[in-house]
PDB file of N, CA and C in Angstrom:
ATOM      1  N   MET A 735     -99.291  82.453 -52.673  1.00  0.00           N
ATOM      2  CA  MET A 735    -100.693  82.487 -52.984  1.00  0.00           C
ATOM      3  C   MET A 735    -101.155  81.065 -53.266  1.00  0.00           C
ATOM      4  N   VAL A 736    -102.271  80.695 -52.703  1.00  0.00           N
ATOM      5  CA  VAL A 736    -102.848  79.370 -52.904  1.00  0.00           C
ATOM      6  C   VAL A 736    -104.215  79.557 -53.556  1.00  0.00           C
ATOM      7  N   ASN A 737    -104.428  78.845 -54.658  1.00  0.00           N
ATOM      8  CA  ASN A 737    -105.689  78.951 -55.383  1.00  0.00           C
ATOM      9  C   ASN A 737    -106.311  77.568 -55.522  1.00  0.00           C
ATOM     10  N   PHE A 738    -107.525  77.421 -55.011  1.00  0.00           N
ATOM     11  CA  PHE A 738    -108.284  76.180 -55.153  1.00  0.00           C
ATOM     12  C   PHE A 738    -109.103  76.282 -56.430  1.00  0.00           C
ATOM     13  N   PHE A 739    -109.003  75.254 -57.283  1.00  0.00           N
ATOM     14  CA  PHE A 739    -109.665  75.300 -58.583  1.00  0.00           C
ATOM     15  C   PHE A 739    -110.161  73.916 -58.974  1.00  0.00           C
ATOM     16  N   ALA A 740    -111.012  73.875 -59.993  1.00  0.00           N
ATOM     17  CA  ALA A 740    -111.474  72.623 -60.592  1.00  0.00           C
ATOM     18  C   ALA A 740    -111.682  72.853 -62.083  1.00  0.00           C
ATOM     19  N   SER A 741    -111.436  71.824 -62.852  1.00  0.00           N
ATOM     20  CA  SER A 741    -111.577  71.951 -64.306  1.00  0.00           C
ATOM     21  C   SER A 741    -113.020  72.227 -64.712  1.00  0.00           C
ATOM     22  N   TRP A 742    -113.983  71.751 -63.937  1.00  0.00           N
ATOM     23  CA  TRP A 742    -115.403  71.898 -64.259  1.00  0.00           C
ATOM     24  C   TRP A 742    -115.977  73.249 -63.826  1.00  0.00           C
ATOM     25  N   CYS A 743    -115.185  74.054 -63.158  1.00  0.00           N
ATOM     26  CA  CYS A 743    -115.630  75.327 -62.587  1.00  0.00           C
ATOM     27  C   CYS A 743    -115.509  76.457 -63.619  1.00  0.00           C
ATOM     28  N   GLY A 744    -116.648  76.989 -64.058  1.00  0.00           N
ATOM     29  CA  GLY A 744    -116.646  78.086 -65.036  1.00  0.00           C
ATOM     30  C   GLY A 744    -115.870  79.304 -64.579  1.00  0.00           C
ATOM     31  N   PRO A 745    -116.104  79.799 -63.357  1.00  0.00           N
ATOM     32  CA  PRO A 745    -115.326  80.945 -62.885  1.00  0.00           C
ATOM     33  C   PRO A 745    -113.819  80.656 -62.816  1.00  0.00           C
ATOM     34  N   CYS A 746    -113.456  79.396 -62.555  1.00  0.00           N
ATOM     35  CA  CYS A 746    -112.028  79.028 -62.535  1.00  0.00           C
ATOM     36  C   CYS A 746    -111.433  79.163 -63.939  1.00  0.00           C
ATOM     37  N   GLN A 747    -112.202  78.762 -64.928  1.00  0.00           N
ATOM     38  CA  GLN A 747    -111.739  78.866 -66.312  1.00  0.00           C
ATOM     39  C   GLN A 747    -111.549  80.328 -66.700  1.00  0.00           C
ATOM     40  N   GLN A 748    -112.446  81.196 -66.253  1.00  0.00           N
ATOM     41  CA  GLN A 748    -112.310  82.625 -66.543  1.00  0.00           C
ATOM     42  C   GLN A 748    -111.140  83.245 -65.787  1.00  0.00           C
ATOM     43  N   GLU A 749    -110.885  82.755 -64.593  1.00  0.00           N
ATOM     44  CA  GLU A 749    -109.845  83.305 -63.731  1.00  0.00           C
ATOM     45  C   GLU A 749    -108.434  82.879 -64.140  1.00  0.00           C
ATOM     46  N   GLU A 750    -108.306  81.708 -64.717  1.00  0.00           N
ATOM     47  CA  GLU A 750    -106.990  81.123 -64.976  1.00  0.00           C
ATOM     48  C   GLU A 750    -106.036  82.042 -65.745  1.00  0.00           C
ATOM     49  N   PRO A 751    -106.459  82.719 -66.824  1.00  0.00           N
ATOM     50  CA  PRO A 751    -105.526  83.632 -67.493  1.00  0.00           C
ATOM     51  C   PRO A 751    -104.992  84.725 -66.563  1.00  0.00           C
ATOM     52  N   ASN A 752    -105.814  85.187 -65.625  1.00  0.00           N
ATOM     53  CA  ASN A 752    -105.351  86.188 -64.655  1.00  0.00           C
ATOM     54  C   ASN A 752    -104.283  85.619 -63.733  1.00  0.00           C
ATOM     55  N   LEU A 753    -104.483  84.392 -63.281  1.00  0.00           N
ATOM     56  CA  LEU A 753    -103.498  83.763 -62.396  1.00  0.00           C
ATOM     57  C   LEU A 753    -102.181  83.521 -63.124  1.00  0.00           C
ATOM     58  N   ILE A 754    -102.271  83.132 -64.375  1.00  0.00           N
ATOM     59  CA  ILE A 754    -101.053  82.912 -65.163  1.00  0.00           C
ATOM     60  C   ILE A 754    -100.302  84.226 -65.347  1.00  0.00           C
ATOM     61  N   THR A 755    -101.016  85.288 -65.681  1.00  0.00           N
ATOM     62  CA  THR A 755    -100.376  86.603 -65.840  1.00  0.00           C
ATOM     63  C   THR A 755     -99.735  87.048 -64.536  1.00  0.00           C
ATOM     64  N   PHE A 756    -100.452  86.906 -63.429  1.00  0.00           N
ATOM     65  CA  PHE A 756     -99.920  87.283 -62.120  1.00  0.00           C
ATOM     66  C   PHE A 756     -98.661  86.469 -61.796  1.00  0.00           C
ATOM     67  N   ALA A 757     -98.719  85.168 -62.002  1.00  0.00           N
ATOM     68  CA  ALA A 757     -97.556  84.313 -61.721  1.00  0.00           C
ATOM     69  C   ALA A 757     -96.357  84.738 -62.563  1.00  0.00           C
ATOM     70  N   TRP A 758     -96.598  85.069 -63.819  1.00  0.00           N
ATOM     71  CA  TRP A 758     -95.512  85.506 -64.709  1.00  0.00           C
ATOM     72  C   TRP A 758     -94.920  86.835 -64.231  1.00  0.00           C
ATOM     73  N   GLN A 759     -95.784  87.778 -63.893  1.00  0.00           N
ATOM     74  CA  GLN A 759     -95.317  89.091 -63.435  1.00  0.00           C
ATOM     75  C   GLN A 759     -94.542  88.998 -62.125  1.00  0.00           C
ATOM     76  N   GLN A 760     -94.910  88.089 -61.269  1.00  0.00           N
ATOM     77  CA  GLN A 760     -94.319  88.000 -59.930  1.00  0.00           C
ATOM     78  C   GLN A 760     -93.205  86.952 -59.820  1.00  0.00           C
ATOM     79  N   ARG A 761     -92.909  86.251 -60.892  1.00  0.00           N
ATOM     80  CA  ARG A 761     -91.989  85.110 -60.839  1.00  0.00           C
ATOM     81  C   ARG A 761     -90.610  85.456 -60.300  1.00  0.00           C
ATOM     82  N   LEU A 762     -90.135  86.672 -60.502  1.00  0.00           N
ATOM     83  CA  LEU A 762     -88.807  87.072 -60.030  1.00  0.00           C
ATOM     84  C   LEU A 762     -88.876  87.970 -58.794  1.00  0.00           C
ATOM     85  N   LYS A 763     -90.064  88.100 -58.228  1.00  0.00           N
ATOM     86  CA  LYS A 763     -90.262  89.020 -57.103  1.00  0.00           C
ATOM     87  C   LYS A 763     -90.553  88.298 -55.796  1.00  0.00           C
ATOM     88  N   GLY A 764     -90.332  86.988 -55.771  1.00  0.00           N
ATOM     89  CA  GLY A 764     -90.497  86.230 -54.541  1.00  0.00           C
ATOM     90  C   GLY A 764     -91.907  85.750 -54.248  1.00  0.00           C
ATOM     91  N   VAL A 765     -92.837  85.971 -55.162  1.00  0.00           N
ATOM     92  CA  VAL A 765     -94.213  85.518 -54.947  1.00  0.00           C
ATOM     93  C   VAL A 765     -94.381  84.165 -55.637  1.00  0.00           C
ATOM     94  N   LYS A 766     -94.865  83.213 -54.895  1.00  0.00           N
ATOM     95  CA  LYS A 766     -95.110  81.870 -55.432  1.00  0.00           C
ATOM     96  C   LYS A 766     -96.604  81.622 -55.503  1.00  0.00           C
ATOM     97  N   VAL A 767     -97.011  80.934 -56.541  1.00  0.00           N
ATOM     98  CA  VAL A 767     -98.413  80.578 -56.740  1.00  0.00           C
ATOM     99  C   VAL A 767     -98.506  79.055 -56.712  1.00  0.00           C
ATOM    100  N   LEU A 768     -99.513  78.549 -56.019  1.00  0.00           N
ATOM    101  CA  LEU A 768     -99.743  77.112 -55.945  1.00  0.00           C
ATOM    102  C   LEU A 768    -101.220  76.847 -56.182  1.00  0.00           C
ATOM    103  N   GLY A 769    -101.512  75.946 -57.107  1.00  0.00           N
ATOM    104  CA  GLY A 769    -102.883  75.525 -57.341  1.00  0.00           C
ATOM    105  C   GLY A 769    -103.188  74.289 -56.517  1.00  0.00           C
ATOM    106  N   VAL A 770    -104.409  74.195 -56.022  1.00  0.00           N
ATOM    107  CA  VAL A 770    -104.866  73.003 -55.301  1.00  0.00           C
ATOM    108  C   VAL A 770    -106.122  72.502 -56.001  1.00  0.00           C
ATOM    109  N   VAL A 771    -106.076  71.264 -56.442  1.00  0.00           N
ATOM    110  CA  VAL A 771    -107.196  70.665 -57.154  1.00  0.00           C
ATOM    111  C   VAL A 771    -108.325  70.404 -56.166  1.00  0.00           C
ATOM    112  N   PHE A 772    -109.498  70.968 -56.453  1.00  0.00           N
ATOM    113  CA  PHE A 772    -110.655  70.850 -55.564  1.00  0.00           C
ATOM    114  C   PHE A 772    -111.714  69.950 -56.180  1.00  0.00           C
ATOM    115  N   ASN A 773    -111.973  68.813 -55.557  1.00  0.00           N
ATOM    116  CA  ASN A 773    -113.068  67.931 -55.960  1.00  0.00           C
ATOM    117  C   ASN A 773    -113.062  67.659 -57.469  1.00  0.00           C
ATOM    118  N   ASP A 774    -111.914  67.222 -57.953  1.00  0.00           N
ATOM    119  CA  ASP A 774    -111.731  66.972 -59.377  1.00  0.00           C
ATOM    120  C   ASP A 774    -110.761  65.811 -59.532  1.00  0.00           C
ATOM    121  N   THR A 775    -110.682  65.252 -60.708  1.00  0.00           N
ATOM    122  CA  THR A 775    -109.723  64.174 -60.940  1.00  0.00           C
ATOM    123  C   THR A 775    -108.371  64.762 -61.326  1.00  0.00           C
ATOM    124  N   VAL A 776    -107.335  64.004 -61.074  1.00  0.00           N
ATOM    125  CA  VAL A 776    -105.994  64.441 -61.431  1.00  0.00           C
ATOM    126  C   VAL A 776    -105.897  64.623 -62.937  1.00  0.00           C
ATOM    127  N   GLY A 777    -106.485  63.709 -63.692  1.00  0.00           N
ATOM    128  CA  GLY A 777    -106.447  63.803 -65.150  1.00  0.00           C
ATOM    129  C   GLY A 777    -107.114  65.056 -65.680  1.00  0.00           C
ATOM    130  N   ALA A 778    -108.277  65.373 -65.140  1.00  0.00           N
ATOM    131  CA  ALA A 778    -108.983  66.581 -65.569  1.00  0.00           C
ATOM    132  C   ALA A 778    -108.198  67.830 -65.195  1.00  0.00           C
ATOM    133  N   ALA A 779    -107.589  67.825 -64.012  1.00  0.00           N
ATOM    134  CA  ALA A 779    -106.793  68.980 -63.576  1.00  0.00           C
ATOM    135  C   ALA A 779    -105.559  69.148 -64.458  1.00  0.00           C
ATOM    136  N   LYS A 780    -104.926  68.038 -64.835  1.00  0.00           N
ATOM    137  CA  LYS A 780    -103.757  68.123 -65.727  1.00  0.00           C
ATOM    138  C   LYS A 780    -104.158  68.650 -67.091  1.00  0.00           C
ATOM    139  N   SER A 781    -105.305  68.223 -67.592  1.00  0.00           N
ATOM    140  CA  SER A 781    -105.798  68.736 -68.875  1.00  0.00           C
ATOM    141  C   SER A 781    -106.095  70.225 -68.782  1.00  0.00           C
ATOM    142  N   PHE A 782    -106.676  70.652 -67.669  1.00  0.00           N
ATOM    143  CA  PHE A 782    -106.954  72.067 -67.424  1.00  0.00           C
ATOM    144  C   PHE A 782    -105.652  72.861 -67.468  1.00  0.00           C
ATOM    145  N   ASP A 783    -104.640  72.389 -66.735  1.00  0.00           N
ATOM    146  CA  ASP A 783    -103.350  73.073 -66.719  1.00  0.00           C
ATOM    147  C   ASP A 783    -102.727  73.118 -68.114  1.00  0.00           C
ATOM    148  N   ALA A 784    -102.813  72.013 -68.845  1.00  0.00           N
ATOM    149  CA  ALA A 784    -102.241  71.959 -70.195  1.00  0.00           C
ATOM    150  C   ALA A 784    -102.980  72.908 -71.135  1.00  0.00           C
ATOM    151  N   LYS A 785    -104.283  72.978 -71.013  1.00  0.00           N
ATOM    152  CA  LYS A 785    -105.087  73.851 -71.879  1.00  0.00           C
ATOM    153  C   LYS A 785    -104.681  75.315 -71.724  1.00  0.00           C
ATOM    154  N   TYR A 786    -104.452  75.738 -70.483  1.00  0.00           N
ATOM    155  CA  TYR A 786    -104.144  77.141 -70.220  1.00  0.00           C
ATOM    156  C   TYR A 786    -102.649  77.440 -70.170  1.00  0.00           C
ATOM    157  N   GLY A 787    -101.822  76.399 -70.191  1.00  0.00           N
ATOM    158  CA  GLY A 787    -100.376  76.627 -70.137  1.00  0.00           C
ATOM    159  C   GLY A 787     -99.934  77.180 -68.794  1.00  0.00           C
ATOM    160  N   THR A 788    -100.490  76.645 -67.740  1.00  0.00           N
ATOM    161  CA  THR A 788    -100.230  77.140 -66.393  1.00  0.00           C
ATOM    162  C   THR A 788     -98.739  77.202 -66.095  1.00  0.00           C
ATOM    163  N   LEU A 789     -98.327  78.306 -65.454  1.00  0.00           N
ATOM    164  CA  LEU A 789     -96.922  78.549 -65.154  1.00  0.00           C
ATOM    165  C   LEU A 789     -96.559  78.234 -63.706  1.00  0.00           C
ATOM    166  N   TYR A 790     -97.469  77.614 -62.969  1.00  0.00           N
ATOM    167  CA  TYR A 790     -97.209  77.321 -61.567  1.00  0.00           C
ATOM    168  C   TYR A 790     -97.681  75.896 -61.269  1.00  0.00           C
ATOM    169  N   PRO A 791     -97.136  75.302 -60.217  1.00  0.00           N
ATOM    170  CA  PRO A 791     -97.504  73.916 -59.908  1.00  0.00           C
ATOM    171  C   PRO A 791     -98.893  73.808 -59.275  1.00  0.00           C
ATOM    172  N   SER A 792     -99.465  72.639 -59.425  1.00  0.00           N
ATOM    173  CA  SER A 792    -100.736  72.310 -58.772  1.00  0.00           C
ATOM    174  C   SER A 792    -100.557  70.984 -58.047  1.00  0.00           C
ATOM    175  N   ILE A 793    -101.264  70.874 -56.922  1.00  0.00           N
ATOM    176  CA  ILE A 793    -101.227  69.621 -56.169  1.00  0.00           C
ATOM    177  C   ILE A 793    -102.641  69.092 -56.011  1.00  0.00           C
ATOM    178  N   ASP A 794    -102.733  67.787 -55.857  1.00  0.00           N
ATOM    179  CA  ASP A 794    -104.016  67.139 -55.658  1.00  0.00           C
ATOM    180  C   ASP A 794    -104.382  67.174 -54.175  1.00  0.00           C
ATOM    181  N   ASP A 795    -105.646  67.226 -53.890  1.00  0.00           N
ATOM    182  CA  ASP A 795    -106.168  67.203 -52.522  1.00  0.00           C
ATOM    183  C   ASP A 795    -107.271  66.141 -52.479  1.00  0.00           C
ATOM    184  N   PRO A 796    -106.876  64.851 -52.608  1.00  0.00           N
ATOM    185  CA  PRO A 796    -107.865  63.791 -52.830  1.00  0.00           C
ATOM    186  C   PRO A 796    -108.911  63.635 -51.732  1.00  0.00           C
ATOM    187  N   ASN A 797    -108.571  63.912 -50.507  1.00  0.00           N
ATOM    188  CA  ASN A 797    -109.536  63.761 -49.418  1.00  0.00           C
ATOM    189  C   ASN A 797    -110.105  65.099 -48.961  1.00  0.00           C
ATOM    190  N   GLY A 798    -109.707  66.180 -49.618  1.00  0.00           N
ATOM    191  CA  GLY A 798    -110.193  67.503 -49.259  1.00  0.00           C
ATOM    192  C   GLY A 798    -109.607  68.043 -47.961  1.00  0.00           C
ATOM    193  N   THR A 799    -108.506  67.458 -47.523  1.00  0.00           N
ATOM    194  CA  THR A 799    -107.889  67.871 -46.258  1.00  0.00           C
ATOM    195  C   THR A 799    -107.397  69.310 -46.305  1.00  0.00           C
ATOM    196  N   ILE A 800    -106.739  69.678 -47.378  1.00  0.00           N
ATOM    197  CA  ILE A 800    -106.217  71.048 -47.500  1.00  0.00           C
ATOM    198  C   ILE A 800    -107.385  72.030 -47.564  1.00  0.00           C
ATOM    199  N   ALA A 801    -108.362  71.704 -48.397  1.00  0.00           N
ATOM    200  CA  ALA A 801    -109.543  72.578 -48.519  1.00  0.00           C
ATOM    201  C   ALA A 801    -110.235  72.737 -47.170  1.00  0.00           C
ATOM    202  N   PHE A 802    -110.348  71.652 -46.424  1.00  0.00           N
ATOM    203  CA  PHE A 802    -110.983  71.702 -45.110  1.00  0.00           C
ATOM    204  C   PHE A 802    -110.258  72.679 -44.186  1.00  0.00           C
ATOM    205  N   HIS A 803    -108.936  72.604 -44.175  1.00  0.00           N
ATOM    206  CA  HIS A 803    -108.158  73.477 -43.297  1.00  0.00           C
ATOM    207  C   HIS A 803    -108.283  74.952 -43.675  1.00  0.00           C
ATOM    208  N   TYR A 804    -108.528  75.222 -44.935  1.00  0.00           N
ATOM    209  CA  TYR A 804    -108.717  76.604 -45.378  1.00  0.00           C
ATOM    210  C   TYR A 804    -110.188  77.020 -45.349  1.00  0.00           C
ATOM    211  N   GLY A 805    -111.075  76.104 -45.080  1.00  0.00           N
ATOM    212  CA  GLY A 805    -112.496  76.425 -45.052  1.00  0.00           C
ATOM    213  C   GLY A 805    -113.117  76.569 -46.427  1.00  0.00           C
ATOM    214  N   VAL A 806    -112.510  75.969 -47.417  1.00  0.00           N
ATOM    215  CA  VAL A 806    -113.001  76.081 -48.800  1.00  0.00           C
ATOM    216  C   VAL A 806    -114.164  75.112 -49.018  1.00  0.00           C
ATOM    217  N   THR A 807    -115.265  75.635 -49.538  1.00  0.00           N
ATOM    218  CA  THR A 807    -116.423  74.800 -49.842  1.00  0.00           C
ATOM    219  C   THR A 807    -116.715  74.730 -51.334  1.00  0.00           C
ATOM    220  N   SER A 808    -116.120  75.645 -52.115  1.00  0.00           N
ATOM    221  CA  SER A 808    -116.280  75.614 -53.569  1.00  0.00           C
ATOM    222  C   SER A 808    -115.185  76.465 -54.208  1.00  0.00           C
ATOM    223  N   PRO A 809    -114.831  76.110 -55.437  1.00  0.00           N
ATOM    224  CA  PRO A 809    -113.840  76.916 -56.146  1.00  0.00           C
ATOM    225  C   PRO A 809    -114.513  78.029 -56.938  1.00  0.00           C
ATOM    226  N   PRO A 810    -113.807  79.030 -57.390  1.00  0.00           N
ATOM    227  CA  PRO A 810    -112.420  79.291 -57.028  1.00  0.00           C
ATOM    228  C   PRO A 810    -112.338  79.968 -55.654  1.00  0.00           C
ATOM    229  N   SER A 811    -111.300  79.658 -54.956  1.00  0.00           N
ATOM    230  CA  SER A 811    -110.992  80.313 -53.689  1.00  0.00           C
ATOM    231  C   SER A 811    -109.495  80.564 -53.661  1.00  0.00           C
ATOM    232  N   THR A 812    -109.123  81.784 -53.301  1.00  0.00           N
ATOM    233  CA  THR A 812    -107.727  82.187 -53.331  1.00  0.00           C
ATOM    234  C   THR A 812    -107.323  82.761 -51.983  1.00  0.00           C
ATOM    235  N   PHE A 813    -106.125  82.394 -51.546  1.00  0.00           N
ATOM    236  CA  PHE A 813    -105.571  82.861 -50.281  1.00  0.00           C
ATOM    237  C   PHE A 813    -104.178  83.415 -50.527  1.00  0.00           C
ATOM    238  N   VAL A 814    -103.935  84.613 -50.028  1.00  0.00           N
ATOM    239  CA  VAL A 814    -102.596  85.199 -50.090  1.00  0.00           C
ATOM    240  C   VAL A 814    -102.000  85.026 -48.704  1.00  0.00           C
ATOM    241  N   ILE A 815    -100.816  84.457 -48.669  1.00  0.00           N
ATOM    242  CA  ILE A 815    -100.144  84.130 -47.413  1.00  0.00           C
ATOM    243  C   ILE A 815     -98.844  84.914 -47.342  1.00  0.00           C
ATOM    244  N   ASP A 816     -98.605  85.560 -46.203  1.00  0.00           N
ATOM    245  CA  ASP A 816     -97.375  86.353 -46.071  1.00  0.00           C
ATOM    246  C   ASP A 816     -96.184  85.460 -45.715  1.00  0.00           C
ATOM    247  N   THR A 817     -95.029  86.060 -45.578  1.00  0.00           N
ATOM    248  CA  THR A 817     -93.803  85.310 -45.323  1.00  0.00           C
ATOM    249  C   THR A 817     -93.778  84.662 -43.944  1.00  0.00           C
ATOM    250  N   HIS A 818     -94.712  85.034 -43.080  1.00  0.00           N
ATOM    251  CA  HIS A 818     -94.810  84.432 -41.746  1.00  0.00           C
ATOM    252  C   HIS A 818     -95.852  83.314 -41.714  1.00  0.00           C
ATOM    253  N   GLY A 819     -96.435  82.999 -42.870  1.00  0.00           N
ATOM    254  CA  GLY A 819     -97.417  81.933 -42.958  1.00  0.00           C
ATOM    255  C   GLY A 819     -98.824  82.337 -42.581  1.00  0.00           C
ATOM    256  N   ARG A 820     -99.088  83.628 -42.483  1.00  0.00           N
ATOM    257  CA  ARG A 820    -100.420  84.121 -42.138  1.00  0.00           C
ATOM    258  C   ARG A 820    -101.218  84.422 -43.400  1.00  0.00           C
ATOM    259  N   VAL A 821    -102.482  84.042 -43.388  1.00  0.00           N
ATOM    260  CA  VAL A 821    -103.376  84.405 -44.489  1.00  0.00           C
ATOM    261  C   VAL A 821    -103.698  85.883 -44.324  1.00  0.00           C
ATOM    262  N   VAL A 822    -103.320  86.682 -45.320  1.00  0.00           N
ATOM    263  CA  VAL A 822    -103.524  88.132 -45.245  1.00  0.00           C
ATOM    264  C   VAL A 822    -104.664  88.608 -46.144  1.00  0.00           C
ATOM    265  N   ALA A 823    -105.116  87.738 -47.026  1.00  0.00           N
ATOM    266  CA  ALA A 823    -106.253  88.076 -47.889  1.00  0.00           C
ATOM    267  C   ALA A 823    -106.833  86.781 -48.428  1.00  0.00           C
ATOM    268  N   GLU A 824    -108.148  86.816 -48.642  1.00  0.00           N
ATOM    269  CA  GLU A 824    -108.800  85.655 -49.244  1.00  0.00           C
ATOM    270  C   GLU A 824    -109.967  86.118 -50.091  1.00  0.00           C
ATOM    271  N   ALA A 825    -110.247  85.324 -51.113  1.00  0.00           N
ATOM    272  CA  ALA A 825    -111.366  85.634 -52.001  1.00  0.00           C
ATOM    273  C   ALA A 825    -112.052  84.330 -52.376  1.00  0.00           C
ATOM    274  N   ALA A 826    -113.355  84.265 -52.169  1.00  0.00           N
ATOM    275  CA  ALA A 826    -114.149  83.093 -52.537  1.00  0.00           C
ATOM    276  C   ALA A 826    -114.861  83.370 -53.854  1.00  0.00           C
ATOM    277  N   ARG A 827    -114.091  83.889 -54.802  1.00  0.00           N
ATOM    278  CA  ARG A 827    -114.599  84.224 -56.134  1.00  0.00           C
ATOM    279  C   ARG A 827    -113.400  84.370 -57.061  1.00  0.00           C
ATOM    280  N   SER A 828    -113.636  84.624 -58.311  1.00  0.00           N
ATOM    281  CA  SER A 828    -112.545  84.864 -59.256  1.00  0.00           C
ATOM    282  C   SER A 828    -111.800  86.138 -58.877  1.00  0.00           C
ATOM    283  N   VAL A 829    -110.502  86.121 -59.084  1.00  0.00           N
ATOM    284  CA  VAL A 829    -109.692  87.299 -58.802  1.00  0.00           C
ATOM    285  C   VAL A 829    -109.035  87.798 -60.090  1.00  0.00           C
ATOM    286  N   THR A 830    -108.687  89.087 -60.068  1.00  0.00           N
ATOM    287  CA  THR A 830    -108.025  89.695 -61.219  1.00  0.00           C
ATOM    288  C   THR A 830    -106.555  89.936 -60.895  1.00  0.00           C
ATOM    289  N   VAL A 831    -105.788  90.206 -61.913  1.00  0.00           N
ATOM    290  CA  VAL A 831    -104.375  90.534 -61.730  1.00  0.00           C
ATOM    291  C   VAL A 831    -104.240  91.774 -60.853  1.00  0.00           C
ATOM    292  N   ALA A 832    -105.056  92.789 -61.111  1.00  0.00           N
ATOM    293  CA  ALA A 832    -104.983  94.031 -60.335  1.00  0.00           C
ATOM    294  C   ALA A 832    -105.273  93.781 -58.857  1.00  0.00           C
ATOM    295  N   GLN A 833    -106.277  92.969 -58.565  1.00  0.00           N
ATOM    296  CA  GLN A 833    -106.589  92.660 -57.167  1.00  0.00           C
ATOM    297  C   GLN A 833    -105.409  91.970 -56.483  1.00  0.00           C
ATOM    298  N   LEU A 834    -104.823  91.003 -57.154  1.00  0.00           N
ATOM    299  CA  LEU A 834    -103.694  90.281 -56.570  1.00  0.00           C
ATOM    300  C   LEU A 834    -102.484  91.192 -56.391  1.00  0.00           C
ATOM    301  N   ASN A 835    -102.216  92.021 -57.385  1.00  0.00           N
ATOM    302  CA  ASN A 835    -101.086  92.954 -57.267  1.00  0.00           C
ATOM    303  C   ASN A 835    -101.294  93.935 -56.116  1.00  0.00           C
ATOM    304  N   ASN A 836    -102.539  94.384 -55.914  1.00  0.00           N
ATOM    305  CA  ASN A 836    -102.836  95.292 -54.805  1.00  0.00           C
ATOM    306  C   ASN A 836    -102.585  94.635 -53.463  1.00  0.00           C
ATOM    307  N   VAL A 837    -102.983  93.378 -53.322  1.00  0.00           N
ATOM    308  CA  VAL A 837    -102.752  92.664 -52.064  1.00  0.00           C
ATOM    309  C   VAL A 837    -101.267  92.495 -51.822  1.00  0.00           C
ATOM    310  N   VAL A 838    -100.525  92.108 -52.833  1.00  0.00           N
ATOM    311  CA  VAL A 838     -99.076  91.921 -52.680  1.00  0.00           C
ATOM    312  C   VAL A 838     -98.420  93.227 -52.302  1.00  0.00           C
ATOM    313  N   ALA A 839     -98.832  94.321 -52.910  1.00  0.00           N
ATOM    314  CA  ALA A 839     -98.268  95.631 -52.574  1.00  0.00           C
ATOM    315  C   ALA A 839     -98.542  95.989 -51.113  1.00  0.00           C
ATOM    316  N   ARG A 840     -99.743  95.702 -50.634  1.00  0.00           N
ATOM    317  CA  ARG A 840    -100.084  95.963 -49.234  1.00  0.00           C
ATOM    318  C   ARG A 840     -99.236  95.111 -48.291  1.00  0.00           C
ATOM    319  N   VAL A 841     -99.027  93.858 -48.641  1.00  0.00           N
ATOM    320  CA  VAL A 841     -98.238  92.960 -47.802  1.00  0.00           C
ATOM    321  C   VAL A 841     -96.786  93.430 -47.727  1.00  0.00           C
ATOM    322  N   ARG A 842     -96.285  93.913 -48.834  1.00  0.00           N
ATOM    323  CA  ARG A 842     -94.884  94.379 -48.876  1.00  0.00           C
ATOM    324  C   ARG A 842     -94.686  95.717 -48.192  1.00  0.00           C
ATOM    325  N   ALA A 843     -95.759  96.487 -48.039  1.00  0.00           N
ATOM    326  CA  ALA A 843     -95.636  97.848 -47.454  1.00  0.00           C
ATOM    327  C   ALA A 843     -95.356  97.803 -45.961  1.00  0.00           C
TER     328      ALA A 843
END
């Protein structure tokens, strides 16, 4: 799962506890979560991660190259990718633990 976020994004702040819970629940089930910093500074993103105690890694996207390839124009945006590298679900809004668990269950079925 790839999640584009920014420290200044209100919906991202609301969503973060859900992503942390999902990452914790899925940590031993083969699901990986990756954050991508969207139009934000590395320092602000690190503070965001520290504030919420994020359990998954985040990477910087300084030129917006990753966001461009995914078609992301604003955060939060989340993409679920299957084991073959295909995007099987996407959301251009905040997501919940239940929504993410439902997508993972569908992918595994």
